Amino acid sequence: MASLKSSCNCDDCRFYNLCGGCHPECNHAGCARPCFSCPVRCRRREDVEAWIRDVGGTLDLSFPRALDWPPVPGDLPPVIPEVDGYRTAEYDAAANYPAYAVGASRVFSKKGAGLRPRWRGRRAAGVLGLPPEKKVVLHMFGPDELIERLWTEQFRCRLWDQVAGAGFALVLGPNYSVYGEHPRFEHLINMRRSLLAAVRLASLGVPTAPNVYWWTERDLERWCDCVEKLNIPAVAVNAQTYRTEKDWAFLLAGLEYMGARLGDRVTLFLNGLSRPERVAAARKAVPRVVFVSRDLQMRAQHGRLFGARRGEYAYGEAPALFRKNVELFQQNLRLPALDNVVQS
């Protein structure tokens, strides 16, 4: 850890025990720019108290009252392909799969003012052209601009009520970012917001998995304490931005920590892994993991199979290749054939 800097007000910060002080990767430790021009929240901001009030007056991962957290559906498959929302019935006709995922950018308006018109007042399966028994999982992972707008507009547009009315089988909560170059104060606020968003959905009876990001082992400890205390049945991790080997090693270490600490009581929904060897390593690290993958449909749309090398293409209609990609993903996990998964 870097030495404390007086400009960060670490010595008199009441959240130091959660934070641990400045860290070497932070690009804002000596920041002199005016706060009104900065999108990052640090301890020196003039409006810092307003942000603390906005997240409930604390940056801890706690909730003051008891909450009966809704259970996760027990019949979700170990791999949930994400679809773009178009021609979904054709893909389902080919794969006959029990569950699909859809992302935040497909469901919410660009300005964050609630659901897109085609989703309002309708059930998720119907919007996608699927039979009502099919399960649809919403993941609220998306561009920072959209996720921030959702927070800003959440009460004005009754965001959580709109989501609850869409009948999603499960919602993976919004991923408020924890970037290495940002101050620890920003990390704490965003982890707190990720928890609060999930709590607000769960309070409406929506099965919800809070998104978990971390920067330090202390963050992981706090998240695991929170999951155990609130009896949360599932968490979500968005792995899309962990591309380099260094980033992957960081992510895998965190998954191993949570797997050892939370055991098989908690299901971890892991989004965004596309390399077969990383998928296999993640499954080994976590006792109970479900993968969410946009890669399966996207590869099919471009004539490619899961695990294929760059430049290798397959011939066939996209829905048929989609089914094949789901099968290949299952095989990579040494799981039963697709027909057995569908029938079980």
Coordinates of C-alpha atoms in Angstrom, one line a residue:
M1 CA 0.0 0.0 0.0
A2 CA 1.2 3.5 -0.8
S3 CA 2.0 5.8 2.1
L4 CA -0.9 8.0 3.2
K5 CA -1.0 11.4 1.6
S6 CA -2.3 14.4 3.5
S7 CA -4.2 15.6 0.4
C8 CA -6.5 12.5 0.7
N9 CA -7.6 13.4 4.2
C10 CA -6.9 9.8 5.2
D11 CA -5.9 10.6 8.8
D12 CA -9.3 12.1 9.7
C13 CA -11.5 10.0 7.5
R14 CA -14.2 8.0 9.4
F15 CA -14.1 5.3 6.7
Y16 CA -10.4 4.5 6.9
N17 CA -11.1 1.2 8.5
L18 CA -13.1 0.1 5.5
C19 CA -10.7 1.6 2.9
G20 CA -7.1 1.1 4.1
G21 CA -5.9 4.4 2.7
C22 CA -4.5 5.5 -0.7
H23 CA -3.1 2.9 -3.1
P24 CA -0.3 3.1 -5.6
E25 CA -2.5 2.8 -8.7
C26 CA -4.8 5.8 -7.8
N27 CA -4.4 8.6 -10.3
H28 CA -6.3 11.1 -8.1
A29 CA -4.1 11.3 -5.0
G30 CA -2.7 14.7 -5.9
C31 CA -5.6 15.9 -8.0
A32 CA -6.0 19.7 -8.2
R33 CA -8.9 19.9 -10.6
P34 CA -12.1 21.6 -9.6
C35 CA -14.6 19.1 -8.3
F36 CA -17.4 20.2 -10.6
S37 CA -15.4 19.0 -13.6
C38 CA -14.5 15.6 -12.1
P39 CA -16.8 12.5 -12.5
V40 CA -14.9 10.6 -9.7
R41 CA -15.9 10.8 -6.1
C42 CA -13.0 11.2 -3.6
R43 CA -12.8 12.2 0.0
R44 CA -11.9 15.7 -0.9
R45 CA -15.0 16.5 -2.9
E46 CA -17.0 19.5 -1.8
D47 CA -20.2 17.5 -2.1
V48 CA -18.8 14.4 -0.5
E49 CA -21.4 14.4 2.3
A50 CA -24.3 14.5 -0.2
W51 CA -22.9 11.3 -1.8
I52 CA -22.6 9.6 1.6
R53 CA -26.2 10.5 2.3
D54 CA -27.2 9.2 -1.1
V55 CA -26.0 5.7 -0.2
G56 CA -27.7 5.7 3.2
G57 CA -25.1 7.5 5.4
T58 CA -22.5 4.8 5.5
L59 CA -20.1 3.1 3.1
D60 CA -20.3 -0.3 4.9
L61 CA -21.8 -3.3 3.3
S62 CA -24.7 -3.7 5.6
F63 CA -28.5 -3.2 5.7
P64 CA -30.3 -2.0 8.9
R65 CA -33.3 -4.3 8.8
A66 CA -34.0 -7.9 8.3
L67 CA -34.8 -9.0 4.7
D68 CA -36.2 -12.3 3.5
W69 CA -34.0 -12.6 0.4
P70 CA -35.9 -14.3 -2.5
P71 CA -34.3 -17.7 -3.4
V72 CA -32.7 -18.3 -6.8
P73 CA -34.6 -20.6 -9.1
G74 CA -33.2 -24.1 -8.5
D75 CA -33.7 -25.3 -12.1
L76 CA -31.4 -22.8 -13.9
P77 CA -28.9 -24.6 -16.2
P78 CA -25.1 -24.3 -15.5
V79 CA -24.7 -22.2 -18.7
I80 CA -27.1 -19.4 -19.6
P81 CA -26.5 -17.9 -23.1
E82 CA -27.1 -14.2 -23.5
V83 CA -29.2 -13.2 -26.5
D84 CA -29.5 -9.8 -28.3
G85 CA -33.3 -10.0 -28.2
Y86 CA -33.8 -10.5 -32.0
R87 CA -34.9 -13.8 -33.6
T88 CA -34.7 -15.3 -30.2
A89 CA -37.6 -17.7 -31.0
E90 CA -35.5 -19.1 -33.9
Y91 CA -32.5 -19.7 -31.6
D92 CA -34.8 -21.4 -29.1
A93 CA -36.3 -23.6 -31.7
A94 CA -32.8 -24.9 -32.6
A95 CA -31.5 -25.2 -29.0
N96 CA -34.8 -25.8 -27.0
Y97 CA -32.9 -24.4 -24.0
P98 CA -34.6 -23.7 -20.6
A99 CA -33.1 -20.2 -19.9
Y100 CA -31.6 -17.2 -21.6
A101 CA -30.1 -13.9 -20.4
V102 CA -30.5 -10.4 -21.7
G103 CA -28.3 -7.4 -21.0
A104 CA -29.0 -3.9 -19.6
S105 CA -28.4 -2.1 -22.9
R106 CA -31.2 -4.2 -24.5
V107 CA -33.7 -3.6 -21.8
F108 CA -33.2 0.0 -20.4
S109 CA -33.5 3.2 -22.3
K110 CA -30.3 5.0 -23.2
K111 CA -31.1 7.9 -20.8
G112 CA -31.7 5.5 -18.0
A113 CA -35.4 6.5 -17.6
G114 CA -36.6 2.9 -17.0
L115 CA -37.4 0.1 -19.4
R116 CA -37.4 0.6 -23.2
P117 CA -41.0 0.9 -24.6
R118 CA -41.1 -2.7 -25.9
W119 CA -40.4 -4.0 -22.4
R120 CA -42.9 -1.9 -20.5
G121 CA -45.9 -3.7 -19.1
R122 CA -44.9 -7.0 -20.6
R123 CA -43.4 -10.2 -19.3
A124 CA -39.8 -10.9 -20.4
A125 CA -40.4 -14.2 -22.1
G126 CA -43.1 -12.6 -24.2
V127 CA -40.9 -9.7 -25.3
L128 CA -38.3 -12.2 -26.6
G129 CA -40.9 -14.3 -28.3
L130 CA -40.4 -17.3 -26.0
P131 CA -42.9 -19.6 -24.4
P132 CA -43.9 -18.5 -20.9
E133 CA -42.2 -21.4 -19.2
K134 CA -38.8 -20.3 -20.5
K135 CA -36.7 -18.4 -17.9
V136 CA -35.2 -15.0 -18.7
V137 CA -32.3 -13.6 -16.6
L138 CA -31.6 -9.9 -16.7
H139 CA -28.0 -8.9 -16.1
M140 CA -27.6 -5.2 -15.3
F141 CA -24.0 -5.0 -16.6
G142 CA -23.4 -2.2 -19.1
P143 CA -21.5 1.0 -19.9
D144 CA -20.8 3.2 -16.9
E145 CA -22.9 6.0 -18.4
L146 CA -26.0 3.8 -18.5
I147 CA -25.5 2.3 -15.1
E148 CA -24.9 5.8 -13.6
R149 CA -28.1 7.1 -15.2
L150 CA -30.1 4.2 -13.8
W151 CA -29.0 5.2 -10.3
T152 CA -29.9 8.9 -10.9
E153 CA -33.3 8.0 -12.3
Q154 CA -34.2 5.1 -10.1
F155 CA -36.8 6.8 -8.0
R156 CA -38.1 9.3 -10.6
C157 CA -39.1 6.5 -13.0
R158 CA -39.8 3.8 -10.3
L159 CA -37.1 1.8 -11.9
W160 CA -37.1 -1.2 -9.5
D161 CA -40.9 -1.5 -9.8
Q162 CA -40.6 -1.6 -13.6
V163 CA -38.0 -4.4 -13.4
A164 CA -40.1 -6.3 -10.9
G165 CA -43.1 -6.2 -13.2
A166 CA -41.2 -7.7 -16.1
G167 CA -41.1 -11.2 -14.6
F168 CA -37.5 -12.0 -14.8
A169 CA -36.5 -15.3 -13.2
L170 CA -33.4 -13.6 -11.8
V171 CA -31.7 -10.2 -11.9
L172 CA -27.9 -9.9 -11.7
G173 CA -27.5 -6.5 -10.1
P174 CA -25.9 -3.4 -11.6
N175 CA -22.1 -3.3 -11.8
Y176 CA -20.9 0.0 -10.3
S177 CA -17.3 0.0 -11.3
V178 CA -14.2 -0.5 -9.2
Y179 CA -11.3 0.8 -11.3
G180 CA -7.8 0.6 -10.1
E181 CA -6.9 4.1 -11.0
H182 CA -9.8 5.5 -9.0
P183 CA -9.6 6.5 -5.3
R184 CA -10.6 4.0 -2.6
F185 CA -13.5 6.3 -1.7
E186 CA -15.0 5.8 -5.1
H187 CA -14.6 2.0 -4.7
L188 CA -16.5 2.1 -1.4
I189 CA -19.3 4.2 -2.8
N190 CA -19.7 1.9 -5.8
M191 CA -19.7 -1.3 -3.8
R192 CA -22.3 0.2 -1.5
R193 CA -24.5 1.2 -4.5
S194 CA -24.2 -2.3 -5.9
L195 CA -25.5 -3.7 -2.7
L196 CA -28.3 -1.1 -2.3
A197 CA -29.6 -1.7 -5.8
A198 CA -29.8 -5.5 -5.1
V199 CA -31.5 -4.9 -1.8
R200 CA -34.2 -2.7 -3.4
L201 CA -35.0 -5.3 -6.0
A202 CA -35.0 -8.2 -3.4
S203 CA -37.3 -6.1 -1.2
L204 CA -39.8 -6.3 -4.1
G205 CA -39.6 -10.1 -4.2
V206 CA -37.3 -10.3 -7.2
P207 CA -34.6 -13.0 -7.0
T208 CA -31.5 -10.9 -7.2
A209 CA -27.7 -11.5 -7.1
P210 CA -25.7 -8.4 -6.2
N211 CA -22.8 -7.6 -8.4
V212 CA -19.5 -8.1 -6.5
Y213 CA -16.4 -6.1 -7.4
W214 CA -13.4 -5.7 -5.2
W215 CA -9.9 -4.2 -5.0
T216 CA -8.4 -5.5 -1.8
E217 CA -8.8 -8.7 0.2
R218 CA -10.5 -6.6 2.8
D219 CA -13.2 -5.8 0.2
L220 CA -13.7 -9.5 -0.4
E221 CA -14.0 -10.1 3.4
R222 CA -16.6 -7.4 3.7
W223 CA -18.6 -8.8 0.8
C224 CA -18.5 -12.3 2.2
D225 CA -19.5 -11.1 5.6
C226 CA -22.4 -9.2 4.0
V227 CA -23.6 -12.3 2.0
E228 CA -23.5 -14.4 5.1
K229 CA -25.2 -11.9 7.4
L230 CA -28.0 -11.1 4.9
N231 CA -28.3 -14.8 3.9
I232 CA -28.0 -13.8 0.2
P233 CA -28.3 -17.0 -2.0
A234 CA -26.3 -15.8 -5.0
V235 CA -23.8 -13.2 -6.2
A236 CA -22.7 -12.1 -9.6
V237 CA -19.3 -11.2 -11.0
N238 CA -18.8 -9.5 -14.4
A239 CA -15.5 -10.8 -15.9
Q240 CA -15.7 -9.0 -19.2
T241 CA -12.9 -6.4 -18.5
Y242 CA -10.4 -8.9 -17.0
R243 CA -8.5 -9.5 -20.3
T244 CA -4.8 -9.6 -19.5
E245 CA -3.1 -12.4 -17.7
K246 CA -2.5 -10.1 -14.7
D247 CA -6.1 -9.1 -14.6
W248 CA -7.2 -12.8 -14.9
A249 CA -4.9 -13.8 -12.1
F250 CA -6.4 -11.1 -9.9
L251 CA -10.0 -12.2 -10.8
L252 CA -9.2 -15.9 -10.2
A253 CA -7.7 -15.3 -6.8
G254 CA -10.9 -13.5 -5.8
L255 CA -13.1 -16.3 -7.1
E256 CA -11.0 -18.8 -5.2
Y257 CA -11.4 -16.7 -2.0
M258 CA -15.2 -16.5 -2.4
G259 CA -15.4 -20.1 -3.3
A260 CA -13.6 -21.2 -0.2
R261 CA -15.4 -18.7 2.1
L262 CA -19.0 -19.1 0.8
G263 CA -18.9 -22.8 -0.2
D264 CA -21.8 -24.4 -2.0
R265 CA -24.5 -22.5 -0.2
V266 CA -24.1 -19.5 -2.5
T267 CA -24.4 -19.6 -6.3
L268 CA -21.9 -17.4 -8.2
F269 CA -23.1 -16.2 -11.6
L270 CA -20.1 -15.4 -13.7
N271 CA -20.5 -13.3 -16.8
G272 CA -18.1 -12.7 -19.7
L273 CA -15.6 -15.6 -19.8
S274 CA -14.9 -16.9 -23.3
R275 CA -11.6 -18.8 -23.2
P276 CA -12.2 -22.5 -22.5
E277 CA -9.2 -22.7 -20.1
R278 CA -10.5 -19.8 -18.0
V279 CA -14.0 -21.2 -17.9
A280 CA -12.6 -24.5 -16.6
A281 CA -10.4 -22.8 -14.0
A282 CA -13.4 -20.7 -12.7
R283 CA -15.5 -23.9 -12.4
K284 CA -12.8 -25.5 -10.4
A285 CA -12.4 -22.4 -8.1
V286 CA -16.1 -22.0 -7.2
P287 CA -18.2 -24.9 -5.8
R288 CA -21.4 -23.7 -7.4
V289 CA -21.1 -21.5 -10.5
V290 CA -23.4 -20.6 -13.4
F291 CA -21.9 -19.1 -16.5
V292 CA -23.6 -16.3 -18.5
S293 CA -22.2 -16.0 -22.0
R294 CA -22.9 -13.5 -24.8
D295 CA -20.1 -15.1 -26.7
L296 CA -22.2 -18.2 -27.7
Q297 CA -24.7 -16.3 -29.8
M298 CA -22.2 -13.7 -31.0
R299 CA -19.9 -16.4 -32.4
A300 CA -22.8 -18.2 -34.1
Q301 CA -23.8 -15.0 -35.8
H302 CA -20.3 -14.7 -37.2
G303 CA -19.9 -18.3 -38.3
R304 CA -17.6 -19.3 -35.4
L305 CA -17.7 -22.0 -32.8
F306 CA -16.8 -21.8 -29.1
G307 CA -13.1 -22.4 -28.6
A308 CA -12.2 -22.1 -32.3
R309 CA -9.0 -20.3 -33.1
R310 CA -9.0 -16.9 -34.8
G311 CA -9.7 -17.3 -38.5
E312 CA -11.5 -20.7 -38.1
Y313 CA -15.1 -20.6 -39.3
A314 CA -18.0 -23.0 -39.5
Y315 CA -20.7 -23.2 -42.1
G316 CA -24.4 -23.3 -41.1
E317 CA -27.3 -21.1 -40.0
A318 CA -26.7 -19.0 -36.9
P319 CA -29.4 -20.8 -34.8
A320 CA -27.8 -24.2 -35.5
L321 CA -24.3 -22.9 -34.7
F322 CA -25.7 -21.4 -31.5
R323 CA -26.9 -24.8 -30.4
K324 CA -23.5 -26.3 -31.2
N325 CA -21.8 -23.5 -29.2
V326 CA -24.0 -24.2 -26.1
E327 CA -23.1 -27.9 -26.5
L328 CA -19.3 -27.1 -26.8
F329 CA -19.5 -24.9 -23.7
Q330 CA -21.2 -27.8 -21.8
Q331 CA -18.6 -30.2 -23.0
N332 CA -15.8 -27.9 -21.8
L333 CA -17.3 -28.2 -18.3
R334 CA -17.6 -31.9 -18.7
L335 CA -21.4 -31.6 -18.3
P336 CA -24.1 -33.9 -19.9
A337 CA -25.2 -33.5 -23.5
L338 CA -27.6 -30.7 -24.2
D339 CA -30.6 -32.9 -24.6
N340 CA -30.0 -34.3 -21.1
V341 CA -29.7 -30.8 -19.7
V342 CA -32.9 -29.7 -21.3
Q343 CA -34.8 -32.8 -20.1
S344 CA -33.5 -32.7 -16.5

